[in-house]
Tab-separated table of C-alpha atoms in Angstrom:
chain	number	residue	atom	x	y	z
A	935	MET	CA	-23.590	-17.963	-12.315
A	936	SER	CA	-22.062	-15.809	-15.010
A	937	PRO	CA	-19.930	-12.787	-14.202
A	938	ALA	CA	-22.120	-9.754	-13.646
A	939	GLU	CA	-21.390	-6.102	-13.226
A	940	THR	CA	-22.438	-3.930	-10.332
A	941	ARG	CA	-22.312	-0.208	-10.321
A	942	GLY	CA	-22.734	1.851	-7.178
A	943	PRO	CA	-22.474	5.577	-6.730
A	944	ALA	CA	-18.970	6.930	-6.820
A	945	GLU	CA	-17.655	7.274	-3.322
A	946	THR	CA	-15.331	9.814	-1.842
A	947	ARG	CA	-12.588	8.412	0.300
A	948	GLU	CA	-10.084	10.000	2.588
A	949	PRO	CA	-6.557	9.252	1.390
A	950	GLU	CA	-4.423	6.848	3.254
A	951	PRO	CA	-2.059	7.661	1.550
A	952	ALA	CA	-4.337	7.959	-1.447
A	953	GLU	CA	-8.017	8.596	-1.371
A	954	THR	CA	-10.990	10.124	-3.046
A	955	PRO	CA	-10.580	8.356	-6.363
A	956	GLU	CA	-11.502	10.522	-9.273
A	957	PRO	CA	-11.208	9.890	-13.008
A	958	ALA	CA	-7.610	9.995	-14.078
A	959	GLU	CA	-8.362	12.764	-16.540
A	960	THR	CA	-9.611	15.073	-13.819
A	961	ARG	CA	-7.704	13.746	-10.833
A	962	GLU	CA	-6.592	16.177	-8.176
A	963	PRO	CA	-3.956	15.249	-5.628
A	964	GLU	CA	-5.476	14.109	-2.341
A	965	PRO	CA	-4.565	15.772	0.936
A	966	ALA	CA	-1.187	14.727	2.119
A	967	GLU	CA	-2.196	14.709	5.770
A	968	THR	CA	-3.913	11.374	5.488
A	969	ARG	CA	-1.168	9.728	3.616
A	970	LYS	CA	0.293	6.710	5.183
A	971	PRO	CA	4.003	6.296	4.972
A	972	ALA	CA	5.426	3.191	3.473
A	973	GLU	CA	8.135	1.001	4.871
A	974	SER	CA	11.429	-0.318	3.709
A	975	PRO	CA	14.115	-2.247	5.492
A	976	GLU	CA	17.138	-0.322	6.510
A	977	PRO	CA	19.919	0.059	4.035
A	978	GLU	CA	23.317	1.257	5.192
A	979	PRO	CA	23.748	4.951	4.398
A	980	ALA	CA	24.857	5.218	0.834
A	981	GLU	CA	27.779	7.420	1.712
A	982	THR	CA	29.402	4.770	3.881
A	983	ARG	CA	29.077	1.856	1.503
A	984	GLU	CA	32.243	0.688	-0.132
A	985	PRO	CA	31.914	-1.700	-3.043
A	986	ALA	CA	34.301	-4.577	-3.322
A	987	GLU	CA	36.931	-3.410	-5.746
A	988	THR	CA	37.343	-5.205	-9.026
A	989	PRO	CA	40.267	-4.806	-11.425
A	990	ALA	CA	38.055	-2.873	-13.866
A	991	ALA	CA	36.760	-0.549	-11.172
A	992	ALA	CA	40.234	0.048	-9.755
A	993	GLY	CA	41.385	1.696	-12.952
A	994	ASP	CA	38.204	3.589	-13.787
A	995	PRO	CA	36.759	5.986	-11.158
A	996	ALA	CA	33.495	6.426	-13.093
A	997	GLN	CA	32.978	2.689	-13.299
A	998	ALA	CA	33.843	2.305	-9.620
A	999	SER	CA	31.235	4.931	-8.730
A	1000	ALA	CA	28.613	3.158	-10.846
A	1001	GLN	CA	29.461	-0.138	-9.169
A	1002	ALA	CA	29.111	1.474	-5.742
A	1003	ARG	CA	25.636	2.757	-6.610
A	1004	ALA	CA	24.587	-0.607	-8.023
A	1005	GLN	CA	25.851	-2.424	-4.940
A	1006	ALA	CA	24.053	-0.008	-2.609
A	1007	GLN	CA	20.816	-0.471	-4.521
A	1008	ALA	CA	21.191	-4.253	-4.525
A	1009	GLN	CA	21.713	-4.186	-0.771
A	1010	ASP	CA	18.596	-2.058	-0.319
A	1011	PHE	CA	16.496	-4.513	-2.273
A	1012	ALA	CA	17.932	-7.459	-0.350
A	1013	GLU	CA	17.255	-5.786	2.988
A	1014	LEU	CA	13.789	-4.548	2.072
A	1015	GLY	CA	12.473	-8.081	1.818
A	1016	GLY	CA	8.919	-9.145	2.765
A	1017	LEU	CA	6.730	-6.245	1.795
A	1018	MET	CA	3.348	-7.640	2.777
A	1019	LEU	CA	1.351	-6.322	-0.169
A	1020	ALA	CA	4.001	-6.929	-2.829
A	1021	ARG	CA	3.713	-10.729	-2.806
A	1022	SER	CA	2.066	-13.051	-5.307
A	1023	THR	CA	2.375	-16.517	-6.825
A	1024	VAL	CA	-0.351	-16.109	-9.455
A	1025	ASP	CA	0.172	-15.236	-13.122
A	1026	ARG	CA	-2.198	-12.366	-13.961
A	1027	VAL	CA	-2.644	-13.739	-17.532
A	1028	SER	CA	-3.346	-10.283	-18.906
A	1029	VAL	CA	-3.302	-11.707	-22.443
A	1030	ARG	CA	-6.514	-13.611	-21.618
A	1031	ARG	CA	-8.523	-10.582	-20.501
A	1032	GLY	CA	-9.590	-9.794	-24.055
A	1033	ASP	CA	-10.742	-13.356	-24.765
A	1034	PRO	CA	-14.375	-13.641	-23.578
A	1035	GLU	CA	-14.605	-17.306	-24.533
A	1036	TRP	CA	-11.556	-18.217	-22.446
A	1037	VAL	CA	-12.843	-16.156	-19.498
A	1038	ALA	CA	-16.267	-17.837	-19.685
A	1039	ALA	CA	-14.678	-21.291	-19.830
A	1040	ALA	CA	-12.462	-20.464	-16.852
A	1041	TRP	CA	-15.499	-19.298	-14.882
A	1042	ALA	CA	-17.270	-22.570	-15.690
A	1043	ASP	CA	-14.305	-24.698	-14.600
A	1044	PRO	CA	-15.160	-26.447	-11.291
A	1045	ARG	CA	-11.581	-25.953	-10.110
A	1046	THR	CA	-11.848	-22.158	-10.354
A	1047	ARG	CA	-11.947	-20.276	-7.054
A	1048	VAL	CA	-13.379	-16.857	-6.208
A	1049	VAL	CA	-12.454	-14.178	-3.683
A	1050	VAL	CA	-15.723	-12.558	-2.583
A	1051	LEU	CA	-15.532	-8.957	-1.388
A	1052	ASP	CA	-18.321	-7.029	0.284
A	1053	THR	CA	-18.831	-3.339	-0.432
A	1054	THR	CA	-16.384	-2.384	2.331
A	1055	GLY	CA	-13.592	-4.412	0.706
A	1056	GLN	CA	-13.647	-7.188	3.292
A	1057	ALA	CA	-13.407	-10.903	2.529
A	1058	VAL	CA	-13.971	-13.994	4.641
A	1059	VAL	CA	-10.672	-15.085	6.175
A	1060	ARG	CA	-9.885	-18.222	8.159
A	1061	PHE	CA	-7.582	-17.260	11.029
A	1062	GLY	CA	-5.311	-19.723	12.816
A	1063	ASP	CA	-2.330	-19.381	15.112
A	1064	ASN	CA	-0.140	-16.686	13.552
A	1065	GLN	CA	-1.462	-17.462	10.084
A	1066	ALA	CA	-4.523	-16.950	7.928
A	1067	GLU	CA	-5.983	-17.926	4.569
A	1068	LEU	CA	-8.716	-16.598	2.324
A	1069	VAL	CA	-11.944	-18.597	2.245
A	1070	LEU	CA	-12.362	-19.097	-1.508
A	1071	VAL	CA	-15.535	-20.415	-3.121
A	1072	PRO	CA	-16.320	-22.040	-6.490
A	1073	PRO	CA	-18.082	-19.783	-9.026
A	1074	GLY	CA	-21.418	-21.483	-8.421
A	1075	GLU	CA	-21.362	-20.364	-4.788
A	1076	ALA	CA	-20.283	-16.801	-5.485
A	1077	PRO	CA	-22.919	-14.066	-5.107
A	1078	ASP	CA	-24.159	-12.003	-8.010
A	1079	GLY	CA	-21.939	-9.002	-8.592
A	1080	LEU	CA	-19.113	-7.507	-10.590
A	1081	SER	CA	-16.469	-10.118	-11.391
A	1082	PHE	CA	-12.857	-9.661	-12.456
A	1083	LEU	CA	-10.124	-12.063	-13.470
A	1084	LEU	CA	-7.203	-12.249	-11.018
A	1085	GLY	CA	-4.989	-14.890	-12.612
A	1086	VAL	CA	-3.931	-18.516	-12.911
A	1087	ASP	CA	-1.557	-20.446	-10.651
A	1088	ASP	CA	1.079	-23.028	-11.574
A	1089	ASP	CA	-1.472	-25.843	-11.183
A	1090	GLY	CA	-3.807	-24.268	-13.734
A	1091	VAL	CA	-6.354	-23.071	-11.175
A	1092	THR	CA	-8.004	-19.786	-12.194
A	1093	TYR	CA	-8.922	-17.117	-9.673
A	1094	PHE	CA	-11.580	-14.431	-9.903
A	1095	GLY	CA	-12.743	-11.707	-7.583
A	1096	VAL	CA	-16.419	-10.806	-7.141
A	1097	LEU	CA	-17.626	-7.557	-5.634
A	1098	GLU	CA	-21.011	-8.118	-4.045
A	1099	ARG	CA	-23.922	-5.920	-4.964
A	1100	PRO	CA	-24.687	-3.440	-2.176
A	1101	ALA	CA	-27.933	-5.258	-1.294
A	1102	ASP	CA	-25.975	-8.478	-0.746
A	1103	THR	CA	-23.888	-6.948	2.024
A	1104	PRO	CA	-25.714	-7.330	5.370
A	1105	GLU	CA	-25.887	-4.447	7.769
A	1106	PRO	CA	-23.402	-4.809	10.621
A	1107	SER	CA	-24.925	-6.551	13.611
A	1108	GLY	CA	-23.895	-5.653	17.122
A	1109	PRO	CA	-22.217	-2.589	18.554
A	1110	ASP	CA	-18.921	-2.842	16.703
A	1111	GLU	CA	-17.944	0.188	14.654
A	1112	GLU	CA	-15.510	0.554	11.784
A	1113	PRO	CA	-12.071	0.194	13.409
A	1114	ALA	CA	-9.695	3.105	13.274
A	1115	ARG	CA	-6.960	2.882	10.689
A	1116	PRO	CA	-3.718	1.448	12.095
A	1117	GLU	CA	-1.870	4.756	12.054
A	1118	GLN	CA	-4.791	6.387	13.875
A	1119	GLN	CA	-5.312	3.713	16.528
A	1120	THR	CA	-4.582	4.368	20.160
A	1121	THR	CA	-2.943	1.699	22.316
A	1122	GLN	CA	-6.349	0.958	23.871
A	1123	GLN	CA	-7.934	0.434	20.438
A	1124	GLN	CA	-5.156	-1.950	19.450
A	1125	ALA	CA	-5.555	-3.910	22.688
A	1126	ALA	CA	-9.321	-4.163	22.152
A	1127	TRP	CA	-8.839	-5.463	18.617
A	1128	LEU	CA	-6.281	-8.049	19.729
A	1129	ALA	CA	-8.585	-9.207	22.510
A	1130	LYS	CA	-11.403	-10.131	20.113
A	1131	ALA	CA	-9.150	-11.461	17.339
A	1132	GLY	CA	-8.775	-15.209	17.434
A	1133	PRO	CA	-8.934	-18.428	15.417
A	1134	GLY	CA	-11.945	-19.012	13.181
A	1135	GLU	CA	-13.607	-17.631	10.059
A	1136	ARG	CA	-14.707	-14.002	9.904
A	1137	LYS	CA	-14.683	-11.051	7.577
A	1138	ALA	CA	-11.508	-9.014	7.592
A	1139	GLY	CA	-9.909	-6.227	5.604
A	1140	LEU	CA	-6.612	-6.324	3.782
A	1141	ARG	CA	-4.837	-4.276	6.444
A	1142	GLU	CA	-5.820	-6.674	9.169
A	1143	ALA	CA	-5.137	-9.949	7.368
A	1144	ALA	CA	-2.252	-9.264	4.994
A	1145	ALA	CA	0.585	-9.926	7.434
A	1146	LEU	CA	-0.834	-13.381	8.245
A	1147	LEU	CA	-1.680	-14.487	4.688
A	1148	GLY	CA	0.574	-16.578	2.488
A	1149	ASP	CA	2.034	-15.174	-0.722
A	1150	ARG	CA	-0.770	-16.424	-2.971
A	1151	ASP	CA	-3.598	-15.098	-0.836
A	1152	ALA	CA	-1.875	-11.784	-0.109
A	1153	GLY	CA	-1.500	-11.191	-3.841
A	1154	LEU	CA	-5.080	-12.206	-4.648
A	1155	PHE	CA	-6.537	-10.062	-1.863
A	1156	THR	CA	-4.468	-7.009	-2.816
A	1157	HIS	CA	-5.367	-7.317	-6.507
A	1158	ALA	CA	-9.071	-7.830	-5.767
A	1159	VAL	CA	-9.302	-4.895	-3.355
A	1160	ALA	CA	-7.541	-2.579	-5.809
A	1161	LEU	CA	-9.959	-3.425	-8.636
A	1162	ALA	CA	-13.021	-3.313	-6.386
A	1163	ASN	CA	-12.102	0.128	-5.051
A	1164	TRP	CA	-11.725	1.447	-8.581
A	1165	HIS	CA	-15.041	0.028	-9.788
A	1166	VAL	CA	-16.942	1.366	-6.786
A	1167	SER	CA	-15.600	4.878	-7.240
A	1168	HIS	CA	-15.469	5.092	-11.057
A	1169	THR	CA	-18.942	4.318	-12.333
A	1170	HIS	CA	-19.489	6.972	-15.008
A	1171	CYS	CA	-17.658	8.359	-17.989
A	1172	PRO	CA	-15.659	11.446	-16.948
A	1173	ARG	CA	-16.288	12.992	-20.368
A	1174	CYS	CA	-20.042	12.753	-20.753
A	1175	GLY	CA	-21.335	11.261	-17.511
A	1176	ALA	CA	-22.791	8.104	-19.059
A	1177	LEU	CA	-22.752	4.880	-17.051
A	1178	THR	CA	-19.714	2.896	-18.165
A	1179	GLU	CA	-19.531	-0.780	-19.132
A	1180	THR	CA	-16.868	-3.182	-17.894
A	1181	PHE	CA	-14.635	-5.103	-20.312
A	1182	ALA	CA	-11.193	-6.771	-20.322
A	1183	ALA	CA	-12.330	-9.205	-17.608
A	1184	GLY	CA	-12.963	-6.379	-15.161
A	1185	HIS	CA	-9.747	-4.439	-15.802
A	1186	ALA	CA	-11.187	-1.626	-17.925
A	1187	GLN	CA	-14.345	0.373	-18.582
A	1188	ARG	CA	-15.812	1.718	-21.799
A	1189	CYS	CA	-18.284	4.525	-22.329
A	1190	PRO	CA	-21.192	3.321	-24.536
A	1191	VAL	CA	-21.847	6.893	-25.693
A	1192	ASP	CA	-18.487	8.290	-26.788
A	1193	GLY	CA	-16.498	5.022	-26.911
A	1194	SER	CA	-13.744	6.258	-24.586
A	1195	GLU	CA	-11.887	3.622	-22.568
A	1196	HIS	CA	-10.864	4.024	-18.944
A	1197	PHE	CA	-8.409	2.071	-16.832
A	1198	PRO	CA	-7.765	1.671	-13.097
A	1199	ARG	CA	-6.383	4.788	-11.517
A	1200	ILE	CA	-3.122	4.462	-9.576
A	1201	ASP	CA	-1.724	7.321	-7.517
A	1202	PRO	CA	2.076	7.249	-7.099
A	1203	ALA	CA	3.202	8.364	-3.652
A	1204	VAL	CA	6.736	8.596	-2.317
A	1205	ILE	CA	7.686	7.509	1.178
A	1206	MET	CA	11.171	8.196	2.398
A	1207	LEU	CA	13.450	7.364	5.266
A	1208	VAL	CA	15.702	10.390	5.810
A	1209	THR	CA	18.929	10.100	7.779
A	1210	ASP	CA	21.497	12.702	8.775
A	1211	GLN	CA	25.296	12.522	8.686
A	1212	ASP	CA	25.251	10.694	12.049
A	1213	ASP	CA	22.810	8.141	10.619
A	1214	ARG	CA	19.926	9.309	12.795
A	1215	CYS	CA	16.446	8.654	11.395
A	1216	LEU	CA	13.810	11.358	10.930
A	1217	LEU	CA	10.338	10.479	12.249
A	1218	ALA	CA	7.276	12.707	12.352
A	1219	ARG	CA	3.667	12.743	13.569
A	1220	ASN	CA	0.912	13.702	11.194
A	1221	ARG	CA	-1.452	16.216	12.744
A	1222	ARG	CA	-4.413	13.869	12.208
A	1223	TRP	CA	-2.795	10.978	14.044
A	1224	PRO	CA	-3.183	10.313	17.779
A	1225	GLN	CA	-0.462	11.324	20.193
A	1226	ARG	CA	2.728	9.202	20.033
A	1227	ARG	CA	2.030	7.776	16.548
A	1228	VAL	CA	5.031	8.543	14.330
A	1229	SER	CA	6.348	7.405	10.968
A	1230	ILE	CA	8.573	8.473	8.132
A	1231	LEU	CA	7.558	11.204	5.687
A	1232	ALA	CA	5.397	10.565	2.628
A	1233	GLY	CA	3.528	12.445	-0.057
A	1234	PHE	CA	1.997	12.243	-3.518
A	1235	VAL	CA	3.931	12.817	-6.715
A	1236	GLU	CA	2.644	15.949	-8.429
A	1237	PRO	CA	2.015	16.386	-12.188
A	1238	GLY	CA	5.216	16.917	-14.159
A	1239	GLU	CA	7.383	15.831	-11.236
A	1240	SER	CA	9.782	12.907	-10.899
A	1241	ALA	CA	9.615	10.663	-7.856
A	1242	GLU	CA	13.031	11.914	-6.716
A	1243	GLN	CA	11.891	15.519	-7.015
A	1244	ALA	CA	8.791	14.655	-4.974
A	1245	VAL	CA	10.983	13.228	-2.206
A	1246	ALA	CA	13.021	16.418	-1.964
A	1247	ARG	CA	9.957	18.666	-2.149
A	1248	GLU	CA	7.924	16.801	0.459
A	1249	VAL	CA	10.781	16.629	2.975
A	1250	SER	CA	11.504	20.330	2.539
A	1251	GLU	CA	7.843	21.364	2.753
A	1252	GLU	CA	7.072	19.282	5.818
A	1253	THR	CA	10.245	19.658	7.897
A	1254	GLY	CA	12.432	22.339	6.294
A	1255	ILE	CA	15.197	19.795	5.614
A	1256	ALA	CA	17.080	19.674	2.319
A	1257	VAL	CA	18.080	16.213	1.106
A	1258	SER	CA	20.580	14.714	-1.298
A	1259	ARG	CA	21.493	11.184	-2.395
A	1260	VAL	CA	17.867	10.278	-2.993
A	1261	ARG	CA	17.778	6.570	-3.776
A	1262	TYR	CA	14.867	4.278	-4.670
A	1263	VAL	CA	14.744	1.041	-2.673
A	1264	GLY	CA	11.423	-0.675	-3.385
A	1265	SER	CA	7.658	-0.356	-3.705
A	1266	GLN	CA	4.374	-1.919	-2.761
A	1267	PRO	CA	0.762	-1.262	-3.730
A	1268	TRP	CA	-1.446	0.364	-1.126
A	1269	PRO	CA	-4.967	-0.053	-2.549
A	1270	MET	CA	-6.710	1.931	0.177
A	1271	PRO	CA	-7.946	2.997	-2.215
A	1272	GLN	CA	-5.412	3.362	-5.065
A	1273	SER	CA	-1.837	4.242	-4.170
A	1274	LEU	CA	1.482	2.795	-5.224
A	1275	MET	CA	4.014	3.509	-2.483
A	1276	LEU	CA	7.526	4.174	-3.801
A	1277	GLY	CA	10.097	3.707	-1.040
A	1278	PHE	CA	13.237	5.851	-0.939
A	1279	ARG	CA	16.278	6.584	1.212
A	1280	ALA	CA	17.653	10.120	1.380
A	1281	VAL	CA	20.397	11.910	3.287
A	1282	ALA	CA	19.860	15.302	4.929
A	1283	SER	CA	22.226	18.066	3.892
A	1284	GLY	CA	22.867	21.514	5.303
A	1285	ASP	CA	20.998	22.799	8.352
A	1286	LEU	CA	19.449	19.965	10.394
A	1287	SER	CA	17.088	22.214	12.364
A	1288	LEU	CA	13.540	20.911	12.007
A	1289	ARG	CA	10.836	23.391	11.006
A	1290	VAL	CA	7.557	21.507	10.627
A	1291	ASP	CA	4.869	22.963	8.385
A	1292	ASP	CA	2.375	22.963	11.301
A	1293	GLU	CA	-0.433	22.145	8.879
A	1294	GLU	CA	0.220	18.539	7.948
A	1295	ILE	CA	3.018	17.688	10.388
A	1296	ALA	CA	2.562	18.344	14.109
A	1297	GLU	CA	6.057	17.374	15.269
A	1298	ALA	CA	9.264	15.760	14.033
A	1299	GLN	CA	12.431	14.480	15.656
A	1300	TRP	CA	15.761	12.844	14.848
A	1301	TYR	CA	16.332	9.439	16.471
A	1302	SER	CA	19.475	7.398	16.875
A	1303	ARG	CA	18.934	3.648	17.153
A	1304	ASP	CA	19.438	3.774	20.908
A	1305	GLU	CA	17.011	6.675	21.222
A	1306	LEU	CA	14.398	4.878	19.128
A	1307	ARG	CA	14.759	1.689	21.160
A	1308	ALA	CA	14.381	3.629	24.411
A	1309	ALA	CA	11.355	5.584	23.163
A	1310	LEU	CA	9.615	2.388	22.032
A	1311	ALA	CA	10.399	0.601	25.294
A	1312	ALA	CA	8.982	3.506	27.304
A	1313	GLY	CA	5.851	3.680	25.146
A	1314	ASP	CA	6.658	7.249	24.162
A	1315	ILE	CA	6.084	6.544	20.466
A	1316	LEU	CA	4.216	4.034	18.300
A	1317	LEU	CA	5.436	2.983	14.856
A	1318	PRO	CA	3.351	2.008	11.801
A	1319	PRO	CA	2.334	-1.669	11.574
A	1320	PRO	CA	4.371	-4.296	9.679
A	1321	VAL	CA	1.926	-4.347	6.743
A	1322	SER	CA	3.123	-0.886	5.728
A	1323	ILE	CA	6.244	-0.161	3.745
A	1324	ALA	CA	7.074	2.486	6.347
A	1325	HIS	CA	7.614	-0.200	8.961
A	1326	GLN	CA	9.961	-2.119	6.682
A	1327	LEU	CA	11.988	0.993	5.815
A	1328	ILE	CA	12.423	1.889	9.467
A	1329	GLN	CA	13.303	-1.694	10.317
A	1330	SER	CA	15.922	-1.853	7.575
A	1331	TRP	CA	17.585	1.250	9.001
A	1332	TYR	CA	17.304	-0.096	12.557
A	1333	GLY	CA	19.106	-3.288	11.562
A	1334	GLY	CA	16.812	-5.872	13.109
A	1335	GLU	CA	13.298	-6.587	14.260
A	1336	LEU	CA	11.695	-3.508	15.740
A	1337	PRO	CA	10.633	-3.739	19.379
A	1338	GLY	CA	7.380	-2.351	20.751
A	1339	ALA	CA	3.705	-2.290	19.776
A	1340	TRP	CA	2.107	-0.852	16.662
């Protein structure tokens, strides 16, 4: 089967943290209330970090300060570690996307493997005990649909993704409904999901499977879902409305009428762990989330705004807290449908009284490590799941594996 393109009507999605994909030229920021915070492991507060002194730094205060910042950032990256959706072992071979002959030969190679996605973004996953792997198929067994090149591994195996045509996706059988998003699940919903989850092959979404997949499969699944979401929601030229054509091995679209080229939309969103001078962590509950679900603050970067400015603005708007020492610590894609989560640490300054906006944020509270541990043990709060960058940021501040359920 040769790669084929499928176009479906553009769909409107609720952000999570990013939703409702629209052409980049006309994009409007999605509502912050559905944004999902990202995680980063806990770095020591920047103000308490002391770099090991070197002879050069000892005689030059400016150089010593620069070394301190570099050391703090290096520690953040080291602590952040295993972001579930920021893993990959496959070379994306972007230089090959413009070579139709190479792409066709790769598709014809019997060693090539394909990740098949249905129109909901799910793929068949083989679950085992505390692990999972994608069920990949050779091109000849892939359904007709839109194909896109994902990359080549160290053994020379090429990987593609295929988005099934809508008619190829069977209607759900049985009483099961679309599960609530992790940050919106109640404890009972989580228990019900865990009860039916078990070994075997079944369709699963990226959120469900990512934490159990190996690095190769996590990267392939994330890449495929991101491209599929874009193609499903961007089907027509934003300038003239003509149906677009796919090129660059599924990584771009071209309008056949005006010749304009369009590329996957990515929405940058900041997610930040804020601490006070006593190193307490600020957690909040989005008004749309169930009771007890809390996380760190997050929001989209606005036009003409730096990521650091977005951190300060979002924290101030949502909780009335001013921050300083804003420091980037890591990122991961969140293709549900199109966000890139930029993780930050920040330190509260001035008045620590919390004044939530009462529109997006329902409640917020400072937690010491002991207070967080006690609240989790008592079931008073639920944290975001490990697949999110939010979980990793909170865990890095906490200093060890977080107790409790998600």
